mmCIF file of C-alpha atoms in Angstrom:
data_model
loop_
_atom_site.group_PDB
_atom_site.id
_atom_site.type_symbol
_atom_site.label_atom_id
_atom_site.label_comp_id
_atom_site.label_asym_id
_atom_site.label_seq_id
_atom_site.Cartn_x
_atom_site.Cartn_y
_atom_site.Cartn_z
ATOM 1 C CA MET A 8 163.707 109.731 -25.697
ATOM 2 C CA GLU A 9 163.334 106.317 -24.074
ATOM 3 C CA LEU A 10 160.286 106.331 -21.844
ATOM 4 C CA LEU A 11 159.630 102.594 -21.786
ATOM 5 C CA ASP A 12 163.146 101.601 -20.726
ATOM 6 C CA ASP A 13 163.622 98.251 -19.042
ATOM 7 C CA SER A 14 165.441 99.433 -15.908
ATOM 8 C CA ILE A 15 162.213 99.052 -13.916
ATOM 9 C CA VAL A 16 161.247 95.792 -15.627
ATOM 10 C CA PRO A 17 162.078 92.463 -13.898
ATOM 11 C CA GLU A 18 164.839 90.528 -15.618
ATOM 12 C CA GLU A 19 162.461 87.730 -16.597
ATOM 13 C CA ALA A 20 160.354 90.085 -18.729
ATOM 14 C CA ARG A 21 163.067 91.953 -20.596
ATOM 15 C CA ALA A 22 163.525 89.491 -23.446
ATOM 16 C CA VAL A 23 159.841 89.328 -24.349
ATOM 17 C CA LYS A 24 159.625 93.115 -23.982
ATOM 18 C CA GLN A 25 162.302 93.443 -26.658
ATOM 19 C CA GLU A 26 160.417 90.976 -28.856
ATOM 20 C CA ALA A 27 157.270 93.070 -28.459
ATOM 21 C CA ARG A 28 159.125 96.305 -29.215
ATOM 22 C CA GLU A 29 160.593 94.938 -32.426
ATOM 23 C CA PHE A 30 157.255 93.468 -33.488
ATOM 24 C CA ALA A 31 155.440 96.754 -32.789
ATOM 25 C CA ALA A 32 157.993 98.733 -34.782
ATOM 26 C CA GLU A 33 157.743 96.403 -37.763
ATOM 27 C CA HIS A 34 154.061 95.458 -37.842
ATOM 28 C CA ILE A 35 151.903 97.709 -35.653
ATOM 29 C CA GLU A 36 153.116 101.284 -35.882
ATOM 30 C CA PRO A 37 153.574 101.423 -39.685
ATOM 31 C CA ASN A 38 150.015 100.150 -40.220
ATOM 32 C CA ALA A 39 148.223 102.037 -37.439
ATOM 33 C CA GLU A 40 146.932 104.985 -39.465
ATOM 34 C CA GLU A 41 145.713 102.767 -42.303
ATOM 35 C CA TYR A 42 143.800 100.448 -39.994
ATOM 36 C CA PHE A 43 142.307 103.388 -38.146
ATOM 37 C CA GLU A 44 140.994 104.784 -41.426
ATOM 38 C CA ARG A 45 139.694 101.447 -42.678
ATOM 39 C CA GLY A 46 138.234 100.348 -39.361
ATOM 40 C CA GLU A 47 138.927 96.719 -40.169
ATOM 41 C CA TYR A 48 140.007 93.796 -38.029
ATOM 42 C CA PRO A 49 143.788 93.316 -38.494
ATOM 43 C CA TRP A 50 143.825 89.650 -39.429
ATOM 44 C CA ASP A 51 147.205 89.885 -41.155
ATOM 45 C CA ILE A 52 148.896 91.491 -38.139
ATOM 46 C CA LEU A 53 147.219 88.998 -35.812
ATOM 47 C CA GLU A 54 148.675 86.148 -37.848
ATOM 48 C CA GLU A 55 152.115 87.755 -37.707
ATOM 49 C CA GLY A 56 151.736 88.095 -33.932
ATOM 50 C CA MET A 57 150.808 84.440 -33.648
ATOM 51 C CA GLU A 58 153.860 83.400 -35.644
ATOM 52 C CA ALA A 59 156.023 85.617 -33.425
ATOM 53 C CA GLY A 60 154.698 83.907 -30.292
ATOM 54 C CA LEU A 61 153.209 87.107 -28.902
ATOM 55 C CA VAL A 62 149.495 86.219 -29.030
ATOM 56 C CA GLY A 63 147.741 83.967 -26.529
ATOM 57 C CA GLN A 64 150.979 82.963 -24.892
ATOM 58 C CA SER A 65 150.000 83.407 -21.244
ATOM 59 C CA ILE A 66 148.594 79.881 -21.630
ATOM 60 C CA SER A 67 150.967 77.457 -19.948
ATOM 61 C CA GLU A 68 153.425 75.263 -21.817
ATOM 62 C CA GLU A 69 151.457 72.215 -20.690
ATOM 63 C CA TYR A 70 148.659 73.253 -23.037
ATOM 64 C CA GLY A 71 150.776 74.546 -25.891
ATOM 65 C CA GLY A 72 151.566 78.135 -24.903
ATOM 66 C CA ARG A 73 154.693 79.886 -23.647
ATOM 67 C CA GLY A 74 153.423 80.293 -20.092
ATOM 68 C CA LEU A 75 154.182 84.012 -20.049
ATOM 69 C CA SER A 76 153.912 85.545 -16.588
ATOM 70 C CA LEU A 77 151.897 88.594 -15.596
ATOM 71 C CA VAL A 78 154.976 90.840 -15.715
ATOM 72 C CA GLU A 79 155.771 89.558 -19.205
ATOM 73 C CA MET A 80 152.227 90.353 -20.342
ATOM 74 C CA LEU A 81 152.546 93.844 -18.852
ATOM 75 C CA ALA A 82 155.820 94.312 -20.736
ATOM 76 C CA ILE A 83 154.149 93.356 -24.014
ATOM 77 C CA ALA A 84 151.163 95.616 -23.340
ATOM 78 C CA GLU A 85 153.100 98.827 -22.823
ATOM 79 C CA GLU A 86 155.082 98.262 -26.036
ATOM 80 C CA PHE A 87 152.061 97.331 -28.169
ATOM 81 C CA TYR A 88 149.869 100.159 -26.890
ATOM 82 C CA ARG A 89 152.560 102.742 -27.433
ATOM 83 C CA ALA A 90 152.458 101.732 -31.126
ATOM 84 C CA ASP A 91 148.647 101.620 -31.521
ATOM 85 C CA ALA A 92 145.860 100.778 -29.111
ATOM 86 C CA GLY A 93 143.354 99.416 -31.632
ATOM 87 C CA ILE A 94 145.672 96.843 -33.161
ATOM 88 C CA ALA A 95 147.136 96.048 -29.744
ATOM 89 C CA LEU A 96 143.706 95.251 -28.308
ATOM 90 C CA SER A 97 142.923 92.879 -31.175
ATOM 91 C CA LEU A 98 146.159 91.015 -30.499
ATOM 92 C CA GLN A 99 145.464 90.846 -26.771
ATOM 93 C CA LEU A 100 141.836 89.747 -27.071
ATOM 94 C CA ALA A 101 142.626 86.792 -29.320
ATOM 95 C CA ALA A 102 142.991 84.686 -26.171
ATOM 96 C CA PHE A 103 140.693 86.642 -23.883
ATOM 97 C CA GLY A 104 139.083 84.557 -21.155
ATOM 98 C CA THR A 105 141.414 81.583 -21.529
ATOM 99 C CA ASN A 106 142.909 82.203 -18.086
ATOM 100 C CA ILE A 107 139.531 81.365 -16.565
ATOM 101 C CA LEU A 108 139.380 78.083 -18.448
ATOM 102 C CA GLU A 109 142.966 77.161 -17.609
ATOM 103 C CA GLU A 110 142.500 77.809 -13.899
ATOM 104 C CA HIS A 111 139.035 76.330 -13.428
ATOM 105 C CA GLY A 112 138.267 74.063 -16.392
ATOM 106 C CA SER A 113 138.465 70.304 -16.703
ATOM 107 C CA GLU A 114 141.275 68.545 -18.536
ATOM 108 C CA GLU A 115 138.830 67.583 -21.276
ATOM 109 C CA GLN A 116 137.793 71.223 -21.730
ATOM 110 C CA LYS A 117 141.392 72.381 -21.848
ATOM 111 C CA ALA A 118 142.307 69.811 -24.475
ATOM 112 C CA GLU A 119 139.341 70.717 -26.676
ATOM 113 C CA TYR A 120 139.306 74.492 -26.302
ATOM 114 C CA LEU A 121 142.469 75.816 -24.643
ATOM 115 C CA ARG A 122 145.130 74.048 -26.678
ATOM 116 C CA PRO A 123 143.818 75.238 -30.088
ATOM 117 C CA VAL A 124 144.075 78.854 -28.912
ATOM 118 C CA ALA A 125 147.602 78.344 -27.584
ATOM 119 C CA GLU A 126 148.580 76.714 -30.874
ATOM 120 C CA ASN A 127 147.030 79.593 -32.861
ATOM 121 C CA GLU A 128 144.362 77.455 -34.480
ATOM 122 C CA GLN A 129 141.472 79.295 -32.802
ATOM 123 C CA ILE A 130 140.738 82.584 -31.053
ATOM 124 C CA SER A 131 138.523 83.146 -28.024
ATOM 125 C CA GLY A 132 136.520 85.889 -26.335
ATOM 126 C CA LEU A 133 134.912 86.789 -23.018
ATOM 127 C CA ALA A 134 131.282 87.901 -22.672
ATOM 128 C CA VAL A 135 130.471 89.637 -19.383
ATOM 129 C CA SER A 136 129.001 93.124 -19.946
ATOM 130 C CA GLU A 137 125.408 93.599 -21.080
ATOM 131 C CA PRO A 138 123.601 96.427 -22.890
ATOM 132 C CA ASP A 139 122.238 97.827 -19.623
ATOM 133 C CA THR A 140 124.844 96.562 -17.152
ATOM 134 C CA GLY A 141 128.609 96.900 -17.134
ATOM 135 C CA SER A 142 130.366 97.209 -13.801
ATOM 136 C CA ASP A 143 127.704 95.513 -11.645
ATOM 137 C CA MET A 144 128.715 91.912 -12.141
ATOM 138 C CA ALA A 145 126.077 90.747 -9.663
ATOM 139 C CA GLY A 146 123.376 92.523 -11.643
ATOM 140 C CA MET A 147 123.623 90.748 -14.991
ATOM 141 C CA SER A 148 120.438 89.289 -16.419
ATOM 142 C CA THR A 149 121.618 86.882 -19.132
ATOM 143 C CA ALA A 150 120.594 83.501 -17.719
ATOM 144 C CA ALA A 151 121.413 79.827 -18.239
ATOM 145 C CA GLU A 152 118.949 77.128 -17.271
ATOM 146 C CA LYS A 153 119.532 73.393 -17.153
ATOM 147 C CA ASP A 154 117.408 71.315 -19.540
ATOM 148 C CA GLY A 155 118.267 67.633 -19.416
ATOM 149 C CA ASP A 156 121.891 67.247 -20.415
ATOM 150 C CA GLU A 157 122.096 70.776 -21.845
ATOM 151 C CA TRP A 158 122.271 74.374 -20.689
ATOM 152 C CA VAL A 159 119.958 76.841 -22.408
ATOM 153 C CA ILE A 160 121.146 80.462 -22.464
ATOM 154 C CA ASN A 161 118.951 83.507 -23.071
ATOM 155 C CA GLY A 162 119.880 87.171 -22.961
ATOM 156 C CA GLU A 163 122.335 89.645 -24.440
ATOM 157 C CA LYS A 164 125.980 90.572 -24.061
ATOM 158 C CA TYR A 165 127.643 93.783 -25.214
ATOM 159 C CA TRP A 166 131.171 95.056 -25.865
ATOM 160 C CA VAL A 167 132.383 91.520 -26.511
ATOM 161 C CA GLY A 168 135.801 91.503 -28.138
ATOM 162 C CA ASN A 169 135.883 88.865 -30.904
ATOM 163 C CA GLY A 170 132.190 88.118 -30.445
ATOM 164 C CA VAL A 171 131.977 87.723 -34.218
ATOM 165 C CA GLU A 172 135.518 86.564 -34.985
ATOM 166 C CA ALA A 173 136.052 84.053 -32.166
ATOM 167 C CA ASP A 174 135.631 80.298 -32.386
ATOM 168 C CA TRP A 175 134.300 80.216 -28.818
ATOM 169 C CA VAL A 176 133.624 82.622 -25.978
ATOM 170 C CA THR A 177 133.516 82.318 -22.216
ATOM 171 C CA VAL A 178 130.054 83.489 -21.183
ATOM 172 C CA TYR A 179 129.138 84.776 -17.723
ATOM 173 C CA ALA A 180 125.492 83.959 -17.003
ATOM 174 C CA LYS A 181 123.021 83.819 -14.142
ATOM 175 C CA THR A 182 122.252 80.325 -12.881
ATOM 176 C CA GLY A 183 120.668 81.085 -9.498
ATOM 177 C CA ASP A 184 118.259 83.540 -7.908
ATOM 178 C CA ASP A 185 119.167 83.716 -4.241
ATOM 179 C CA PRO A 186 118.723 87.329 -3.017
ATOM 180 C CA ASP A 187 120.878 86.571 0.020
ATOM 181 C CA ASN A 188 123.767 85.366 -2.115
ATOM 182 C CA ARG A 189 124.067 87.762 -5.050
ATOM 183 C CA TYR A 190 127.618 86.691 -5.817
ATOM 184 C CA GLY A 191 126.773 82.995 -5.860
ATOM 185 C CA ASN A 192 124.155 83.249 -8.598
ATOM 186 C CA TYR A 193 126.508 83.231 -11.597
ATOM 187 C CA SER A 194 128.451 80.649 -13.572
ATOM 188 C CA THR A 195 130.747 80.607 -16.598
ATOM 189 C CA PHE A 196 130.329 78.570 -19.763
ATOM 190 C CA ILE A 197 132.202 77.702 -22.931
ATOM 191 C CA VAL A 198 129.959 78.703 -25.831
ATOM 192 C CA PRO A 199 131.064 77.883 -29.402
ATOM 193 C CA THR A 200 130.103 80.705 -31.741
ATOM 194 C CA ASP A 201 128.415 78.215 -34.069
ATOM 195 C CA ALA A 202 126.082 76.981 -31.299
ATOM 196 C CA PRO A 203 122.377 77.125 -32.207
ATOM 197 C CA GLY A 204 120.820 80.313 -30.824
ATOM 198 C CA TYR A 205 124.071 82.304 -30.836
ATOM 199 C CA LYS A 206 123.944 85.484 -32.906
ATOM 200 C CA ALA A 207 126.614 88.180 -32.956
ATOM 201 C CA GLU A 208 127.002 91.414 -34.883
ATOM 202 C CA HIS A 209 129.603 94.138 -34.752
ATOM 203 C CA ILE A 210 128.777 97.203 -32.725
ATOM 204 C CA PRO A 211 128.545 100.193 -35.100
ATOM 205 C CA GLU A 212 131.747 102.069 -35.794
ATOM 206 C CA LYS A 213 133.528 103.703 -32.899
ATOM 207 C CA MET A 214 135.486 106.944 -32.701
ATOM 208 C CA CYS A 215 138.504 105.029 -31.374
ATOM 209 C CA TYR A 216 140.077 101.565 -31.218
ATOM 210 C CA ARG A 217 138.875 101.182 -34.780
ATOM 211 C CA ALA A 218 141.127 98.195 -35.521
ATOM 212 C CA SER A 219 139.498 96.283 -32.663
ATOM 213 C CA LYS A 220 136.025 94.842 -33.078
ATOM 214 C CA GLN A 221 133.426 94.466 -30.334
ATOM 215 C CA ALA A 222 130.132 92.658 -30.696
ATOM 216 C CA HIS A 223 126.559 92.635 -29.505
ATOM 217 C CA ILE A 224 125.615 89.012 -28.840
ATOM 218 C CA THR A 225 122.069 87.711 -28.582
ATOM 219 C CA PHE A 226 121.360 84.308 -27.040
ATOM 220 C CA ASP A 227 117.990 82.918 -28.118
ATOM 221 C CA ASP A 228 117.555 79.507 -26.498
ATOM 222 C CA CYS A 229 121.236 78.931 -27.160
ATOM 223 C CA ARG A 230 121.960 75.309 -26.306
ATOM 224 C CA ILE A 231 125.302 73.947 -25.157
ATOM 225 C CA PRO A 232 126.233 70.587 -23.589
ATOM 226 C CA GLU A 233 126.175 70.385 -19.796
ATOM 227 C CA GLU A 234 129.914 69.639 -19.818
ATOM 228 C CA ASN A 235 130.561 73.197 -21.091
ATOM 229 C CA LEU A 236 130.031 74.561 -17.583
ATOM 230 C CA ILE A 237 133.426 75.749 -16.329
ATOM 231 C CA GLY A 238 134.174 74.597 -12.797
ATOM 232 C CA ALA A 239 131.428 74.649 -10.185
ATOM 233 C CA GLU A 240 127.972 76.078 -10.740
ATOM 234 C CA GLY A 241 127.607 79.360 -8.875
ATOM 235 C CA ALA A 242 131.341 80.131 -8.789
ATOM 236 C CA GLY A 243 131.370 82.374 -11.851
ATOM 237 C CA PHE A 244 131.537 85.700 -10.052
ATOM 238 C CA TYR A 245 134.666 84.723 -8.178
ATOM 239 C CA MET A 246 136.287 83.273 -11.301
ATOM 240 C CA VAL A 247 135.775 86.485 -13.271
ATOM 241 C CA ALA A 248 136.769 88.721 -10.358
ATOM 242 C CA GLY A 249 140.052 86.832 -10.004
ATOM 243 C CA PHE A 250 140.629 87.015 -13.750
ATOM 244 C CA PHE A 251 140.146 90.792 -13.697
ATOM 245 C CA ASN A 252 142.876 91.205 -11.087
ATOM 246 C CA HIS A 253 145.348 90.042 -13.718
ATOM 247 C CA GLY A 254 143.514 91.785 -16.540
ATOM 248 C CA ARG A 255 143.460 95.149 -14.812
ATOM 249 C CA THR A 256 147.178 94.965 -14.179
ATOM 250 C CA VAL A 257 147.732 94.447 -17.893
ATOM 251 C CA VAL A 258 145.328 97.315 -18.634
ATOM 252 C CA ALA A 259 147.726 99.507 -16.657
ATOM 253 C CA GLY A 260 150.131 98.682 -19.471
ATOM 254 C CA HIS A 261 147.564 99.980 -21.954
ATOM 255 C CA GLY A 262 147.602 103.301 -20.147
ATOM 256 C CA LEU A 263 151.389 103.422 -19.946
ATOM 257 C CA GLY A 264 151.785 102.797 -23.667
ATOM 258 C CA LEU A 265 149.256 105.485 -24.549
ATOM 259 C CA ALA A 266 150.818 107.978 -22.130
ATOM 260 C CA ALA A 267 154.279 107.333 -23.572
ATOM 261 C CA ALA A 268 152.966 107.871 -27.105
ATOM 262 C CA ALA A 269 151.344 111.170 -26.099
ATOM 263 C CA ILE A 270 154.566 112.432 -24.501
ATOM 264 C CA GLU A 271 156.647 111.440 -27.504
ATOM 265 C CA GLU A 272 154.304 113.092 -29.981
ATOM 266 C CA ALA A 273 153.936 116.335 -28.007
ATOM 267 C CA SER A 274 157.619 116.631 -27.209
ATOM 268 C CA ALA A 275 158.696 116.158 -30.816
ATOM 269 C CA PHE A 276 156.163 118.722 -32.003
ATOM 270 C CA VAL A 277 157.065 121.539 -29.604
ATOM 271 C CA HIS A 278 160.787 121.047 -30.199
ATOM 272 C CA ASP A 279 160.332 121.409 -33.949
ATOM 273 C CA ARG A 280 157.740 124.213 -34.085
ATOM 274 C CA GLU A 281 158.637 127.907 -33.840
ATOM 275 C CA ALA A 282 156.561 130.777 -32.456
ATOM 276 C CA PHE A 283 157.509 134.345 -31.582
ATOM 277 C CA GLY A 284 161.051 133.825 -32.823
ATOM 278 C CA ARG A 285 161.926 130.705 -30.847
ATOM 279 C CA THR A 286 160.968 127.056 -30.633
ATOM 280 C CA VAL A 287 157.844 126.360 -28.617
ATOM 281 C CA ASP A 288 159.696 124.207 -26.090
ATOM 282 C CA GLU A 289 161.601 127.287 -24.885
ATOM 283 C CA PHE A 290 158.488 128.715 -23.247
ATOM 284 C CA GLN A 291 158.355 127.963 -19.535
ATOM 285 C CA ALA A 292 154.631 127.166 -19.606
ATOM 286 C CA VAL A 293 155.268 124.508 -22.225
ATOM 287 C CA GLN A 294 158.171 123.118 -20.207
ATOM 288 C CA HIS A 295 155.893 122.854 -17.190
ATOM 289 C CA ASP A 296 153.305 120.990 -19.246
ATOM 290 C CA LEU A 297 155.937 118.525 -20.418
ATOM 291 C CA ALA A 298 157.200 118.169 -16.854
ATOM 292 C CA ASP A 299 153.673 117.413 -15.629
ATOM 293 C CA MET A 300 153.272 114.760 -18.318
ATOM 294 C CA ARG A 301 156.470 113.096 -17.133
ATOM 295 C CA LEU A 302 155.287 113.238 -13.526
ATOM 296 C CA GLU A 303 152.020 111.536 -14.460
ATOM 297 C CA PHE A 304 153.758 108.891 -16.530
ATOM 298 C CA GLU A 305 156.653 108.021 -14.241
ATOM 299 C CA SER A 306 154.528 107.768 -11.104
ATOM 300 C CA ALA A 307 151.986 105.584 -12.904
ATOM 301 C CA ARG A 308 154.677 103.322 -14.326
ATOM 302 C CA SER A 309 156.356 102.813 -10.967
ATOM 303 C CA LEU A 310 153.020 101.874 -9.417
ATOM 304 C CA ALA A 311 152.090 99.536 -12.271
ATOM 305 C CA TRP A 312 155.276 97.508 -12.043
ATOM 306 C CA ARG A 313 155.053 97.295 -8.267
ATOM 307 C CA ALA A 314 151.424 96.188 -8.578
ATOM 308 C CA ALA A 315 152.313 93.483 -11.090
ATOM 309 C CA GLU A 316 154.644 91.884 -8.564
ATOM 310 C CA LYS A 317 152.032 92.151 -5.804
ATOM 311 C CA VAL A 318 149.276 90.604 -7.936
ATOM 312 C CA GLU A 319 151.522 87.809 -9.133
ATOM 313 C CA ASN A 320 152.366 87.005 -5.506
ATOM 314 C CA ASP A 321 148.676 87.128 -4.507
ATOM 315 C CA ASP A 322 149.404 89.969 -2.070
ATOM 316 C CA TYR A 323 146.114 91.933 -1.897
ATOM 317 C CA PRO A 324 145.750 91.471 -5.673
ATOM 318 C CA GLY A 325 142.411 93.246 -6.039
ATOM 319 C CA TYR A 326 143.733 96.332 -4.278
ATOM 320 C CA TRP A 327 146.949 96.558 -6.271
ATOM 321 C CA ALA A 328 145.290 95.804 -9.614
ATOM 322 C CA ALA A 329 142.736 98.564 -9.022
ATOM 323 C CA LEU A 330 145.458 101.019 -8.031
ATOM 324 C CA ALA A 331 147.537 100.300 -11.116
ATOM 325 C CA LYS A 332 144.649 100.293 -13.567
ATOM 326 C CA THR A 333 143.229 103.563 -12.250
ATOM 327 C CA ARG A 334 146.497 105.447 -12.011
ATOM 328 C CA ALA A 335 147.918 104.406 -15.361
ATOM 329 C CA THR A 336 144.765 104.893 -17.414
ATOM 330 C CA GLU A 337 144.160 108.318 -15.898
ATOM 331 C CA ALA A 338 147.788 109.241 -16.598
ATOM 332 C CA ALA A 339 147.068 108.369 -20.225
ATOM 333 C CA THR A 340 144.054 110.671 -20.392
ATOM 334 C CA GLU A 341 145.982 113.511 -18.735
ATOM 335 C CA CYS A 342 148.971 113.125 -21.047
ATOM 336 C CA ALA A 343 146.773 112.858 -24.135
ATOM 337 C CA GLU A 344 144.805 115.981 -23.160
ATOM 338 C CA THR A 345 147.981 117.985 -22.580
ATOM 339 C CA GLY A 346 149.500 116.608 -25.762
ATOM 340 C CA MET A 347 146.515 117.824 -27.769
ATOM 341 C CA GLN A 348 146.838 121.273 -26.236
ATOM 342 C CA LEU A 349 150.544 121.502 -27.016
ATOM 343 C CA TYR A 350 149.986 120.270 -30.556
ATOM 344 C CA GLY A 351 147.579 123.151 -31.194
ATOM 345 C CA GLY A 352 145.134 123.210 -34.096
ATOM 346 C CA ARG A 353 146.865 120.387 -35.947
ATOM 347 C CA SER A 354 146.016 118.027 -33.115
ATOM 348 C CA VAL A 355 142.552 117.435 -34.555
ATOM 349 C CA LEU A 356 143.854 116.105 -37.876
ATOM 350 C CA GLU A 357 143.429 112.329 -38.067
ATOM 351 C CA GLU A 358 146.770 112.025 -39.855
ATOM 352 C CA ASN A 359 148.505 113.027 -36.626
ATOM 353 C CA LYS A 360 149.027 110.231 -34.135
ATOM 354 C CA ILE A 361 148.211 112.469 -31.166
ATOM 355 C CA SER A 362 144.577 112.656 -32.308
ATOM 356 C CA ARG A 363 144.289 108.860 -32.276
ATOM 357 C CA VAL A 364 146.028 108.616 -28.910
ATOM 358 C CA TYR A 365 143.584 111.186 -27.508
ATOM 359 C CA ARG A 366 140.583 109.175 -28.653
ATOM 360 C CA ASP A 367 141.982 105.832 -27.568
ATOM 361 C CA ALA A 368 143.017 107.067 -24.115
ATOM 362 C CA ARG A 369 139.383 107.691 -23.251
ATOM 363 C CA VAL A 370 138.567 103.991 -23.296
ATOM 364 C CA PRO A 371 140.788 102.152 -20.756
ATOM 365 C CA VAL A 372 139.419 104.296 -17.926
ATOM 366 C CA ILE A 373 136.120 102.503 -18.612
ATOM 367 C CA TYR A 374 136.795 98.901 -19.602
ATOM 368 C CA GLU A 375 137.590 96.087 -17.143
ATOM 369 C CA GLY A 376 135.703 98.057 -14.517
ATOM 370 C CA ALA A 377 135.187 101.818 -14.758
ATOM 371 C CA ASN A 378 137.597 103.795 -12.605
ATOM 372 C CA PRO A 379 134.970 104.957 -10.095
ATOM 373 C CA ILE A 380 134.371 101.256 -9.403
ATOM 374 C CA GLN A 381 138.123 100.787 -9.023
ATOM 375 C CA ARG A 382 138.126 103.459 -6.345
ATOM 376 C CA ASN A 383 135.473 101.497 -4.489
ATOM 377 C CA LEU A 384 137.729 98.426 -4.675
ATOM 378 C CA ILE A 385 140.776 100.394 -3.539
ATOM 379 C CA TYR A 386 138.957 101.584 -0.431
ATOM 380 C CA ARG A 387 137.326 98.259 0.402
ATOM 381 C CA GLN A 388 140.304 96.015 -0.278
ATOM 382 C CA ALA A 389 143.102 98.179 1.086
ATOM 383 C CA PRO A 390 145.228 96.426 3.732
ATOM 384 C CA ARG A 391 143.985 97.325 7.190
#
């Protein structure tokens, strides 16, 4: 069974897709169950990924990376997430938020902060969501105020990948209070994790993505130099929104990998298990379930790869990214649910991969903008 074949993948992404497949087979899949049980950050696998040139490499060659394109990042995502979502997310988040800095930052900022990530000397993070606010990016309350030649940040951020592990994070904070310009009230900042007033702790253990760590960050008069503002004051909303167009397209790859894993696990199980004198796959109802899983997966994958091209060409990127993210992540939840049903009672055993896929598939429908919000974007940004 070859669900993630490269016939639909642009030629430019096929080589790195093969690299990702080989890496996942050697380093991710064999360690997935152990890391799920331990719930620890996979530092050793992250280091292997760095050495393989598969971590943080969307950063351009000018600043030390490989300059991987959006379609190459999508190719990596579907291979990594098929192997294990928790480890895959840790590998992906090691350079999270760097695209914002590369596109909008100064040359001095890029030299100091971007290049070390590209050269695998540091890891980064992105802090947007808050304990009481997730999808409403114009409703965040964490604020930054100018004080002489410094910015002083106060507030909280939640669900921050690498909030503890990172060397620095890109922080989205309120810098204005104009009720007639909600989207112009926010800016982005580079915040070193050793800055005074920065405190981060891991969010208590999760039921899924256990090899990926998210943090609760508290800013208590956290002071950073004024030159750590990224780009123009008040442009933060638009920076992050543009970043999410690329991010959501890659998240479609998360869904595709999870859906493929669910199909593989369920199909292998029903072909090997016997009931009522024949193998389970001989029952028409089971065949229909497997057919429905394929329908979900193949339609989502076709849309995701089309969307990647559209986003990369800046052709209604918000619309296409929302379509791909929504369709692929919901395909993952549908395939995981059906896979659990076909697996029967053994599906609940943690030793079986389908149980981990089922848990993990519940998450991408929420992060990088919950899918109901994506439907808003699809309607509002659709070509007219």
